[in-house]
Amino acid sequence: LSKWVLEQQAGAFARRYDWLRIASLRFHWLLESEGRAREISRGSPFVWRHLWAYTNTAAAARACLRAVSAEFTGHERFYIVAPRTVVDEPSEELARRHFPDTPIRGALGGNAGFFSCARAEQILGWRHDEE
């Protein structure tokens, strides 16, 4: 709730001062590598609560740098998350088992992540897996 409130405030500031650029970066479980995320996930009965997602710290740092130099005005929100889950089970099976009453929108083929970072790619030019 506190994150949402801060994003609402950011939006209000950006509406009041049309020259402002505010990027709200929504990071998810920052870790140094996918391997470490997989290792921790194997021992956690609660990994489903996080939608089997993580963010590499180097990718997160790149997102921060791109956010401060991006050419946009106003307030924008960006998910900064790896594009794949950290478990071997296909994403569609995970969704159907853990969230049976939730409609599936979009493609969840293979180990596709449950977060869309398309906005970060479109506006910031950011991709999690770039070198």
Short mmCIF file of N, CA, C and O in Angstrom, two decimals:
data_model
loop_
_atom_site.label_atom_id
_atom_site.label_comp_id
_atom_site.label_asym_id
_atom_site.label_seq_id
_atom_site.Cartn_x
_atom_site.Cartn_y
_atom_site.Cartn_z
N LEU A 1 0.82 -1.19 0.00
CA LEU A 1 0.00 0.00 0.00
C LEU A 1 0.87 1.26 0.00
O LEU A 1 0.58 2.22 -0.70
N SER A 2 1.96 1.23 0.75
CA SER A 2 2.80 2.43 0.83
C SER A 2 3.44 2.73 -0.54
O SER A 2 3.59 3.90 -0.90
N LYS A 3 3.78 1.70 -1.30
CA LYS A 3 4.35 1.93 -2.63
C LYS A 3 3.31 2.58 -3.53
O LYS A 3 3.61 3.48 -4.30
N TRP A 4 2.08 2.09 -3.45
CA TRP A 4 1.00 2.65 -4.26
C TRP A 4 0.77 4.11 -3.91
O TRP A 4 0.61 4.95 -4.79
N VAL A 5 0.77 4.42 -2.61
CA VAL A 5 0.57 5.81 -2.17
C VAL A 5 1.67 6.71 -2.74
O VAL A 5 1.40 7.81 -3.23
N LEU A 6 2.91 6.26 -2.69
CA LEU A 6 4.01 7.05 -3.23
C LEU A 6 3.87 7.24 -4.74
O LEU A 6 4.17 8.32 -5.27
N GLU A 7 3.41 6.22 -5.44
CA GLU A 7 3.19 6.37 -6.88
C GLU A 7 2.06 7.36 -7.15
O GLU A 7 2.12 8.13 -8.12
N GLN A 8 1.05 7.37 -6.31
CA GLN A 8 -0.03 8.35 -6.47
C GLN A 8 0.49 9.77 -6.24
O GLN A 8 0.14 10.70 -6.96
N GLN A 9 1.35 9.93 -5.25
CA GLN A 9 1.96 11.24 -5.00
C GLN A 9 2.83 11.67 -6.17
O GLN A 9 2.81 12.83 -6.58
N ALA A 10 3.60 10.74 -6.71
CA ALA A 10 4.46 11.05 -7.86
C ALA A 10 3.61 11.53 -9.04
O ALA A 10 3.94 12.52 -9.71
N GLY A 11 2.50 10.85 -9.27
CA GLY A 11 1.60 11.26 -10.34
C GLY A 11 1.03 12.65 -10.11
O GLY A 11 0.92 13.45 -11.04
N ALA A 12 0.69 12.96 -8.86
CA ALA A 12 0.15 14.29 -8.54
C ALA A 12 1.20 15.38 -8.77
O ALA A 12 0.89 16.44 -9.34
N PHE A 13 2.43 15.12 -8.35
CA PHE A 13 3.51 16.10 -8.59
C PHE A 13 3.71 16.32 -10.10
O PHE A 13 3.87 17.45 -10.55
N ALA A 14 3.71 15.22 -10.85
CA ALA A 14 3.95 15.32 -12.29
C ALA A 14 2.80 16.05 -13.00
O ALA A 14 3.04 16.76 -13.97
N ARG A 15 1.58 15.90 -12.50
CA ARG A 15 0.47 16.66 -13.08
C ARG A 15 0.57 18.14 -12.74
O ARG A 15 0.22 19.00 -13.53
N ARG A 16 1.06 18.44 -11.56
CA ARG A 16 1.18 19.85 -11.12
C ARG A 16 2.33 20.57 -11.82
O ARG A 16 2.22 21.72 -12.21
N TYR A 17 3.44 19.85 -11.99
CA TYR A 17 4.64 20.43 -12.62
C TYR A 17 4.92 19.63 -13.89
O TYR A 17 5.60 18.60 -13.84
N ASP A 18 4.43 20.09 -15.01
CA ASP A 18 4.48 19.31 -16.24
C ASP A 18 5.88 19.10 -16.80
O ASP A 18 6.08 18.32 -17.72
N TRP A 19 6.86 19.72 -16.23
CA TRP A 19 8.25 19.53 -16.67
C TRP A 19 8.93 18.38 -15.93
O TRP A 19 10.04 17.97 -16.29
N LEU A 20 8.31 17.84 -14.88
CA LEU A 20 8.92 16.77 -14.09
C LEU A 20 8.99 15.45 -14.85
O LEU A 20 8.12 15.14 -15.67
N ARG A 21 10.02 14.68 -14.53
CA ARG A 21 10.16 13.31 -15.01
C ARG A 21 10.34 12.44 -13.77
O ARG A 21 11.34 12.56 -13.05
N ILE A 22 9.36 11.57 -13.51
CA ILE A 22 9.43 10.68 -12.35
C ILE A 22 9.22 9.25 -12.84
O ILE A 22 8.21 8.94 -13.46
N ALA A 23 10.18 8.40 -12.53
CA ALA A 23 10.10 6.98 -12.89
C ALA A 23 9.95 6.17 -11.61
O ALA A 23 10.80 6.22 -10.73
N SER A 24 8.86 5.44 -11.51
CA SER A 24 8.66 4.51 -10.39
C SER A 24 9.08 3.13 -10.88
O SER A 24 8.44 2.55 -11.76
N LEU A 25 10.18 2.64 -10.34
CA LEU A 25 10.71 1.35 -10.75
C LEU A 25 10.23 0.28 -9.77
O LEU A 25 10.50 0.35 -8.58
N ARG A 26 9.54 -0.69 -10.29
CA ARG A 26 8.99 -1.77 -9.48
C ARG A 26 9.91 -2.99 -9.59
O ARG A 26 9.74 -3.84 -10.45
N PHE A 27 10.88 -3.05 -8.69
CA PHE A 27 11.82 -4.16 -8.66
C PHE A 27 11.17 -5.37 -7.98
O PHE A 27 10.30 -5.22 -7.16
N HIS A 28 11.67 -6.53 -8.31
CA HIS A 28 11.13 -7.73 -7.70
C HIS A 28 12.27 -8.65 -7.28
O HIS A 28 13.02 -9.14 -8.12
N TRP A 29 12.42 -8.83 -5.99
CA TRP A 29 13.37 -9.77 -5.38
C TRP A 29 14.76 -9.66 -6.02
O TRP A 29 15.18 -10.48 -6.82
N LEU A 30 15.50 -8.67 -5.62
CA LEU A 30 16.83 -8.40 -6.16
C LEU A 30 17.85 -9.43 -5.66
O LEU A 30 18.06 -9.57 -4.46
N LEU A 31 18.49 -10.10 -6.61
CA LEU A 31 19.52 -11.10 -6.31
C LEU A 31 20.63 -11.00 -7.34
O LEU A 31 20.43 -10.49 -8.44
N GLU A 32 21.80 -11.52 -6.98
CA GLU A 32 22.97 -11.38 -7.85
C GLU A 32 22.93 -12.26 -9.09
O GLU A 32 23.65 -12.01 -10.05
N SER A 33 22.10 -13.31 -9.10
CA SER A 33 22.07 -14.18 -10.28
C SER A 33 20.79 -15.02 -10.31
O SER A 33 20.13 -15.23 -9.29
N GLU A 34 20.49 -15.51 -11.51
CA GLU A 34 19.35 -16.42 -11.65
C GLU A 34 19.61 -17.70 -10.87
O GLU A 34 18.70 -18.26 -10.27
N GLY A 35 20.86 -18.16 -10.89
CA GLY A 35 21.20 -19.37 -10.15
C GLY A 35 20.88 -19.25 -8.67
O GLY A 35 20.35 -20.17 -8.05
N ARG A 36 21.21 -18.11 -8.10
CA ARG A 36 20.92 -17.89 -6.67
C ARG A 36 19.41 -17.85 -6.44
O ARG A 36 18.91 -18.39 -5.46
N ALA A 37 18.68 -17.23 -7.34
CA ALA A 37 17.23 -17.18 -7.21
C ALA A 37 16.63 -18.59 -7.28
O ALA A 37 15.75 -18.93 -6.49
N ARG A 38 17.14 -19.42 -8.18
CA ARG A 38 16.66 -20.80 -8.28
C ARG A 38 16.98 -21.59 -7.01
O ARG A 38 16.15 -22.34 -6.51
N GLU A 39 18.18 -21.39 -6.50
CA GLU A 39 18.61 -22.09 -5.29
C GLU A 39 17.69 -21.76 -4.10
O GLU A 39 17.23 -22.65 -3.39
N ILE A 40 17.44 -20.49 -3.88
CA ILE A 40 16.59 -20.08 -2.77
C ILE A 40 15.15 -20.54 -2.98
O ILE A 40 14.48 -20.98 -2.05
N SER A 41 14.69 -20.49 -4.22
CA SER A 41 13.31 -20.88 -4.53
C SER A 41 13.04 -22.35 -4.24
O SER A 41 11.94 -22.71 -3.82
N ARG A 42 14.04 -23.19 -4.47
CA ARG A 42 13.86 -24.63 -4.23
C ARG A 42 13.50 -24.91 -2.78
O ARG A 42 12.75 -25.83 -2.51
N GLY A 43 14.00 -24.13 -1.87
CA GLY A 43 13.72 -24.39 -0.46
C GLY A 43 12.57 -23.59 0.12
O GLY A 43 12.29 -23.69 1.31
N SER A 44 11.86 -22.86 -0.71
CA SER A 44 10.80 -21.99 -0.19
C SER A 44 9.41 -22.51 -0.56
O SER A 44 9.08 -22.65 -1.74
N PRO A 45 8.58 -22.73 0.46
CA PRO A 45 7.20 -23.12 0.15
C PRO A 45 6.35 -21.92 -0.27
O PRO A 45 5.20 -22.09 -0.67
N PHE A 46 6.91 -20.73 -0.20
CA PHE A 46 6.14 -19.52 -0.50
C PHE A 46 6.55 -18.84 -1.80
O PHE A 46 6.13 -17.72 -2.08
N VAL A 47 7.36 -19.50 -2.63
CA VAL A 47 7.84 -18.88 -3.85
C VAL A 47 6.68 -18.50 -4.78
O VAL A 47 6.77 -17.55 -5.55
N TRP A 48 5.57 -19.19 -4.69
CA TRP A 48 4.42 -18.88 -5.53
C TRP A 48 3.86 -17.49 -5.23
O TRP A 48 3.32 -16.82 -6.11
N ARG A 49 4.01 -17.04 -3.98
CA ARG A 49 3.51 -15.71 -3.61
C ARG A 49 4.24 -14.59 -4.36
O ARG A 49 3.74 -13.49 -4.48
N HIS A 50 5.43 -14.89 -4.83
CA HIS A 50 6.24 -13.91 -5.56
C HIS A 50 6.19 -14.16 -7.06
O HIS A 50 6.99 -13.61 -7.81
N LEU A 51 5.28 -15.04 -7.47
CA LEU A 51 5.10 -15.38 -8.88
C LEU A 51 6.39 -15.90 -9.53
O LEU A 51 6.63 -15.69 -10.70
N TRP A 52 7.24 -16.57 -8.71
CA TRP A 52 8.43 -17.25 -9.20
C TRP A 52 9.38 -16.30 -9.93
O TRP A 52 10.08 -16.68 -10.85
N ALA A 53 9.42 -15.03 -9.51
CA ALA A 53 10.17 -14.00 -10.21
C ALA A 53 11.36 -13.49 -9.40
O ALA A 53 11.42 -13.68 -8.18
N TYR A 54 12.29 -12.85 -10.08
CA TYR A 54 13.43 -12.21 -9.44
C TYR A 54 13.95 -11.13 -10.39
O TYR A 54 13.54 -11.05 -11.54
N THR A 55 14.88 -10.31 -9.90
CA THR A 55 15.57 -9.33 -10.73
C THR A 55 17.06 -9.39 -10.42
O THR A 55 17.45 -9.35 -9.26
N ASN A 56 17.85 -9.49 -11.45
CA ASN A 56 19.31 -9.48 -11.30
C ASN A 56 19.74 -8.07 -10.90
O ASN A 56 19.27 -7.08 -11.47
N THR A 57 20.64 -7.96 -9.93
CA THR A 57 21.05 -6.64 -9.43
C THR A 57 21.71 -5.78 -10.51
O THR A 57 21.51 -4.57 -10.54
N ALA A 58 22.48 -6.39 -11.40
CA ALA A 58 23.11 -5.61 -12.48
C ALA A 58 22.05 -5.06 -13.43
O ALA A 58 22.14 -3.91 -13.88
N ALA A 59 21.03 -5.85 -13.72
CA ALA A 59 19.94 -5.39 -14.58
C ALA A 59 19.17 -4.26 -13.90
O ALA A 59 18.75 -3.30 -14.55
N ALA A 60 19.00 -4.36 -12.59
CA ALA A 60 18.31 -3.31 -11.83
C ALA A 60 19.11 -2.00 -11.88
O ALA A 60 18.54 -0.92 -12.05
N ALA A 61 20.42 -2.11 -11.75
CA ALA A 61 21.27 -0.92 -11.80
C ALA A 61 21.17 -0.25 -13.17
O ALA A 61 21.08 0.98 -13.27
N ARG A 62 21.16 -1.06 -14.24
CA ARG A 62 21.01 -0.50 -15.59
C ARG A 62 19.67 0.22 -15.74
O ARG A 62 19.58 1.27 -16.37
N ALA A 63 18.62 -0.33 -15.14
CA ALA A 63 17.30 0.30 -15.20
C ALA A 63 17.33 1.66 -14.51
O ALA A 63 16.74 2.63 -15.01
N CYS A 64 18.01 1.74 -13.39
CA CYS A 64 18.12 3.02 -12.67
C CYS A 64 18.83 4.06 -13.53
O CYS A 64 18.37 5.21 -13.62
N LEU A 65 19.92 3.68 -14.14
CA LEU A 65 20.66 4.61 -14.99
C LEU A 65 19.82 5.07 -16.18
O LEU A 65 19.81 6.25 -16.53
N ARG A 66 19.10 4.15 -16.77
CA ARG A 66 18.25 4.52 -17.91
C ARG A 66 17.11 5.42 -17.48
O ARG A 66 16.71 6.31 -18.22
N ALA A 67 16.58 5.19 -16.28
CA ALA A 67 15.46 6.01 -15.80
C ALA A 67 15.86 7.47 -15.60
O ALA A 67 15.07 8.37 -15.88
N VAL A 68 17.08 7.71 -15.13
CA VAL A 68 17.49 9.10 -14.89
C VAL A 68 17.89 9.81 -16.17
O VAL A 68 17.97 11.04 -16.19
N SER A 69 18.12 9.06 -17.24
CA SER A 69 18.53 9.71 -18.49
C SER A 69 17.47 9.60 -19.59
O SER A 69 17.69 10.09 -20.69
N ALA A 70 16.35 8.98 -19.32
CA ALA A 70 15.31 8.78 -20.34
C ALA A 70 14.64 10.09 -20.72
O ALA A 70 14.58 11.03 -19.91
N GLU A 71 14.15 10.14 -21.93
CA GLU A 71 13.49 11.34 -22.45
C GLU A 71 11.97 11.17 -22.38
O GLU A 71 11.35 10.74 -23.35
N PHE A 72 11.39 11.47 -21.25
CA PHE A 72 9.95 11.50 -21.12
C PHE A 72 9.62 12.53 -20.06
O PHE A 72 10.49 12.95 -19.31
N THR A 73 8.39 12.95 -20.01
CA THR A 73 7.94 13.83 -18.93
C THR A 73 6.73 13.19 -18.29
O THR A 73 6.06 12.34 -18.87
N GLY A 74 6.47 13.60 -17.07
CA GLY A 74 5.35 13.03 -16.32
C GLY A 74 5.82 11.92 -15.40
O GLY A 74 7.00 11.82 -15.06
N HIS A 75 4.87 11.09 -15.01
CA HIS A 75 5.16 9.97 -14.11
C HIS A 75 4.90 8.67 -14.86
O HIS A 75 3.84 8.48 -15.44
N GLU A 76 5.88 7.79 -14.84
CA GLU A 76 5.75 6.47 -15.48
C GLU A 76 6.11 5.39 -14.47
O GLU A 76 7.00 5.57 -13.64
N ARG A 77 5.42 4.27 -14.55
CA ARG A 77 5.69 3.10 -13.71
C ARG A 77 6.29 2.01 -14.58
O ARG A 77 5.80 1.76 -15.68
N PHE A 78 7.30 1.32 -14.06
CA PHE A 78 7.98 0.28 -14.83
C PHE A 78 8.22 -0.95 -13.95
O PHE A 78 8.78 -0.83 -12.85
N TYR A 79 7.83 -2.12 -14.43
CA TYR A 79 8.25 -3.36 -13.78
C TYR A 79 9.68 -3.64 -14.25
O TYR A 79 9.99 -3.56 -15.44
N ILE A 80 10.54 -3.95 -13.30
CA ILE A 80 11.93 -4.29 -13.57
C ILE A 80 12.12 -5.71 -13.02
O ILE A 80 12.41 -5.90 -11.83
N VAL A 81 11.91 -6.70 -13.89
CA VAL A 81 11.86 -8.10 -13.48
C VAL A 81 12.42 -8.97 -14.61
O VAL A 81 12.27 -8.62 -15.78
N ALA A 82 13.02 -10.08 -14.25
CA ALA A 82 13.51 -11.03 -15.25
C ALA A 82 12.36 -11.56 -16.09
O ALA A 82 11.23 -11.71 -15.58
N PRO A 83 12.60 -11.88 -17.35
CA PRO A 83 11.52 -12.32 -18.23
C PRO A 83 11.09 -13.78 -18.04
O PRO A 83 10.09 -14.20 -18.63
N ARG A 84 11.83 -14.53 -17.23
CA ARG A 84 11.51 -15.94 -17.02
C ARG A 84 11.37 -16.23 -15.52
O ARG A 84 11.99 -15.57 -14.69
N THR A 85 10.61 -17.26 -15.22
CA THR A 85 10.47 -17.70 -13.83
C THR A 85 11.72 -18.45 -13.41
O THR A 85 12.55 -18.82 -14.25
N VAL A 86 11.85 -18.70 -12.12
CA VAL A 86 13.04 -19.39 -11.60
C VAL A 86 12.77 -20.86 -11.27
O VAL A 86 13.53 -21.48 -10.55
N VAL A 87 11.68 -21.40 -11.79
CA VAL A 87 11.37 -22.82 -11.59
C VAL A 87 11.24 -23.48 -12.96
O VAL A 87 11.05 -22.81 -13.97
N ASP A 88 11.35 -24.80 -12.99
CA ASP A 88 11.33 -25.53 -14.25
C ASP A 88 9.92 -25.79 -14.78
O ASP A 88 9.74 -25.98 -15.97
N GLU A 89 8.94 -25.79 -13.91
CA GLU A 89 7.56 -26.07 -14.34
C GLU A 89 7.05 -24.94 -15.25
O GLU A 89 7.28 -23.77 -14.97
N PRO A 90 6.38 -25.29 -16.34
CA PRO A 90 5.87 -24.26 -17.25
C PRO A 90 4.92 -23.28 -16.55
O PRO A 90 4.14 -23.65 -15.68
N SER A 91 5.00 -22.04 -16.95
CA SER A 91 4.25 -20.96 -16.30
C SER A 91 2.74 -21.17 -16.37
O SER A 91 2.02 -20.90 -15.41
N GLU A 92 2.25 -21.65 -17.50
CA GLU A 92 0.80 -21.85 -17.61
C GLU A 92 0.32 -22.89 -16.60
O GLU A 92 -0.74 -22.72 -15.99
N GLU A 93 1.08 -23.95 -16.39
CA GLU A 93 0.72 -24.96 -15.40
C GLU A 93 0.74 -24.36 -13.99
O GLU A 93 -0.14 -24.65 -13.17
N LEU A 94 1.74 -23.55 -13.69
CA LEU A 94 1.83 -22.89 -12.38
C LEU A 94 0.59 -22.02 -12.15
O LEU A 94 -0.01 -22.05 -11.07
N ALA A 95 0.23 -21.25 -13.16
CA ALA A 95 -0.92 -20.35 -13.03
C ALA A 95 -2.20 -21.14 -12.79
O ALA A 95 -3.00 -20.78 -11.92
N ARG A 96 -2.40 -22.19 -13.54
CA ARG A 96 -3.64 -22.98 -13.40
C ARG A 96 -3.71 -23.67 -12.04
O ARG A 96 -4.78 -23.78 -11.45
N ARG A 97 -2.58 -24.14 -11.54
CA ARG A 97 -2.57 -24.84 -10.25
C ARG A 97 -2.74 -23.89 -9.07
O ARG A 97 -3.51 -24.14 -8.16
N HIS A 98 -1.99 -22.79 -9.06
CA HIS A 98 -1.98 -21.90 -7.90
C HIS A 98 -3.04 -20.80 -7.95
O HIS A 98 -3.42 -20.27 -6.91
N PHE A 99 -3.49 -20.45 -9.14
CA PHE A 99 -4.47 -19.37 -9.29
C PHE A 99 -5.57 -19.81 -10.26
O PHE A 99 -5.78 -19.18 -11.30
N PRO A 100 -6.31 -20.88 -9.91
CA PRO A 100 -7.27 -21.47 -10.84
C PRO A 100 -8.43 -20.53 -11.23
O PRO A 100 -9.01 -20.70 -12.30
N ASP A 101 -8.76 -19.57 -10.41
CA ASP A 101 -9.88 -18.68 -10.71
C ASP A 101 -9.46 -17.39 -11.41
O ASP A 101 -10.30 -16.52 -11.65
N THR A 102 -8.19 -17.26 -11.72
CA THR A 102 -7.67 -16.05 -12.36
C THR A 102 -7.58 -16.27 -13.87
O THR A 102 -6.93 -17.22 -14.31
N PRO A 103 -8.21 -15.40 -14.65
CA PRO A 103 -8.10 -15.56 -16.10
C PRO A 103 -6.67 -15.30 -16.57
O PRO A 103 -5.98 -14.44 -16.03
N ILE A 104 -6.24 -16.06 -17.56
CA ILE A 104 -4.90 -15.89 -18.12
C ILE A 104 -5.01 -14.99 -19.34
O ILE A 104 -5.73 -15.29 -20.28
N ARG A 105 -4.28 -13.88 -19.28
CA ARG A 105 -4.24 -12.94 -20.41
C ARG A 105 -2.84 -12.97 -20.98
O ARG A 105 -1.86 -12.84 -20.26
N GLY A 106 -2.73 -13.11 -22.25
CA GLY A 106 -1.42 -13.14 -22.87
C GLY A 106 -0.82 -14.53 -22.89
O GLY A 106 -1.40 -15.48 -22.38
N ALA A 107 0.35 -14.62 -23.46
CA ALA A 107 1.04 -15.90 -23.61
C ALA A 107 1.88 -16.22 -22.38
O ALA A 107 2.61 -15.37 -21.89
N LEU A 108 1.75 -17.43 -21.90
CA LEU A 108 2.56 -17.90 -20.78
C LEU A 108 3.33 -19.16 -21.19
O LEU A 108 3.47 -20.09 -20.42
N GLY A 109 3.81 -19.17 -22.40
CA GLY A 109 4.53 -20.32 -22.90
C GLY A 109 5.85 -20.54 -22.18
O GLY A 109 6.50 -19.60 -21.75
N GLY A 110 6.23 -21.80 -22.06
CA GLY A 110 7.49 -22.14 -21.41
C GLY A 110 7.56 -21.59 -20.00
O GLY A 110 6.66 -21.77 -19.21
N ASN A 111 8.65 -20.90 -19.71
CA ASN A 111 8.84 -20.32 -18.38
C ASN A 111 8.70 -18.81 -18.42
O ASN A 111 9.41 -18.09 -17.70
N ALA A 112 7.79 -18.33 -19.23
CA ALA A 112 7.55 -16.88 -19.34
C ALA A 112 7.19 -16.31 -17.98
O ALA A 112 6.44 -16.92 -17.21
N GLY A 113 7.74 -15.15 -17.67
CA GLY A 113 7.44 -14.49 -16.41
C GLY A 113 6.03 -13.93 -16.38
O GLY A 113 5.38 -13.76 -17.41
N PHE A 114 5.56 -13.65 -15.18
CA PHE A 114 4.20 -13.15 -14.99
C PHE A 114 4.12 -11.62 -14.99
O PHE A 114 3.05 -11.06 -14.84
N PHE A 115 5.25 -10.95 -15.12
CA PHE A 115 5.29 -9.49 -15.14
C PHE A 115 5.65 -9.01 -16.55
O PHE A 115 6.52 -9.58 -17.18
N SER A 116 5.01 -7.95 -16.98
CA SER A 116 5.35 -7.37 -18.27
C SER A 116 6.28 -6.18 -18.08
O SER A 116 5.95 -5.22 -17.38
N CYS A 117 7.43 -6.26 -18.72
CA CYS A 117 8.40 -5.16 -18.68
C CYS A 117 8.41 -4.41 -20.01
O CYS A 117 9.35 -3.68 -20.31
N ALA A 118 7.35 -4.58 -20.80
CA ALA A 118 7.28 -3.96 -22.12
C ALA A 118 7.40 -2.44 -22.03
O ALA A 118 8.04 -1.82 -22.87
N ARG A 119 6.83 -1.84 -21.02
CA ARG A 119 6.89 -0.39 -20.87
C ARG A 119 8.33 0.07 -20.61
O ARG A 119 8.77 1.08 -21.15
N ALA A 120 9.06 -0.68 -19.81
CA ALA A 120 10.47 -0.34 -19.55
C ALA A 120 11.29 -0.46 -20.82
O ALA A 120 12.19 0.35 -21.06
N GLU A 121 10.97 -1.43 -21.64
CA GLU A 121 11.70 -1.58 -22.90
C GLU A 121 11.31 -0.45 -23.86
O GLU A 121 12.18 0.15 -24.51
N GLN A 122 10.04 -0.14 -23.91
CA GLN A 122 9.55 0.88 -24.84
C GLN A 122 10.07 2.28 -24.49
O GLN A 122 10.54 3.01 -25.36
N ILE A 123 9.97 2.67 -23.23
CA ILE A 123 10.30 4.04 -22.84
C ILE A 123 11.76 4.20 -22.42
O ILE A 123 12.41 5.19 -22.76
N LEU A 124 12.28 3.22 -21.68
CA LEU A 124 13.67 3.32 -21.17
C LEU A 124 14.69 2.64 -22.08
O LEU A 124 15.88 2.83 -21.92
N GLY A 125 14.21 1.80 -22.97
CA GLY A 125 15.13 1.01 -23.78
C GLY A 125 15.81 -0.07 -22.95
O GLY A 125 16.92 -0.50 -23.26
N TRP A 126 15.16 -0.52 -21.87
CA TRP A 126 15.73 -1.47 -20.93
C TRP A 126 15.23 -2.88 -21.19
O TRP A 126 14.04 -3.09 -21.42
N ARG A 127 16.14 -3.83 -21.13
CA ARG A 127 15.80 -5.26 -21.14
C ARG A 127 16.62 -5.93 -20.06
O ARG A 127 17.80 -5.62 -19.89
N HIS A 128 16.02 -6.83 -19.35
CA HIS A 128 16.68 -7.50 -18.24
C HIS A 128 17.94 -8.24 -18.68
O HIS A 128 18.97 -8.17 -18.01
N ASP A 129 17.88 -8.94 -19.79
CA ASP A 129 18.96 -9.84 -20.18
C ASP A 129 20.03 -9.23 -21.07
O ASP A 129 20.91 -9.93 -21.54
N GLU A 130 19.98 -7.93 -21.32
CA GLU A 130 21.01 -7.34 -22.18
C GLU A 130 22.34 -7.29 -21.45
O GLU A 130 22.40 -7.28 -20.23
N GLU A 131 23.39 -7.27 -22.20
CA GLU A 131 24.73 -7.21 -21.59
C GLU A 131 25.21 -5.79 -21.49
O GLU A 131 24.88 -4.93 -22.20
#
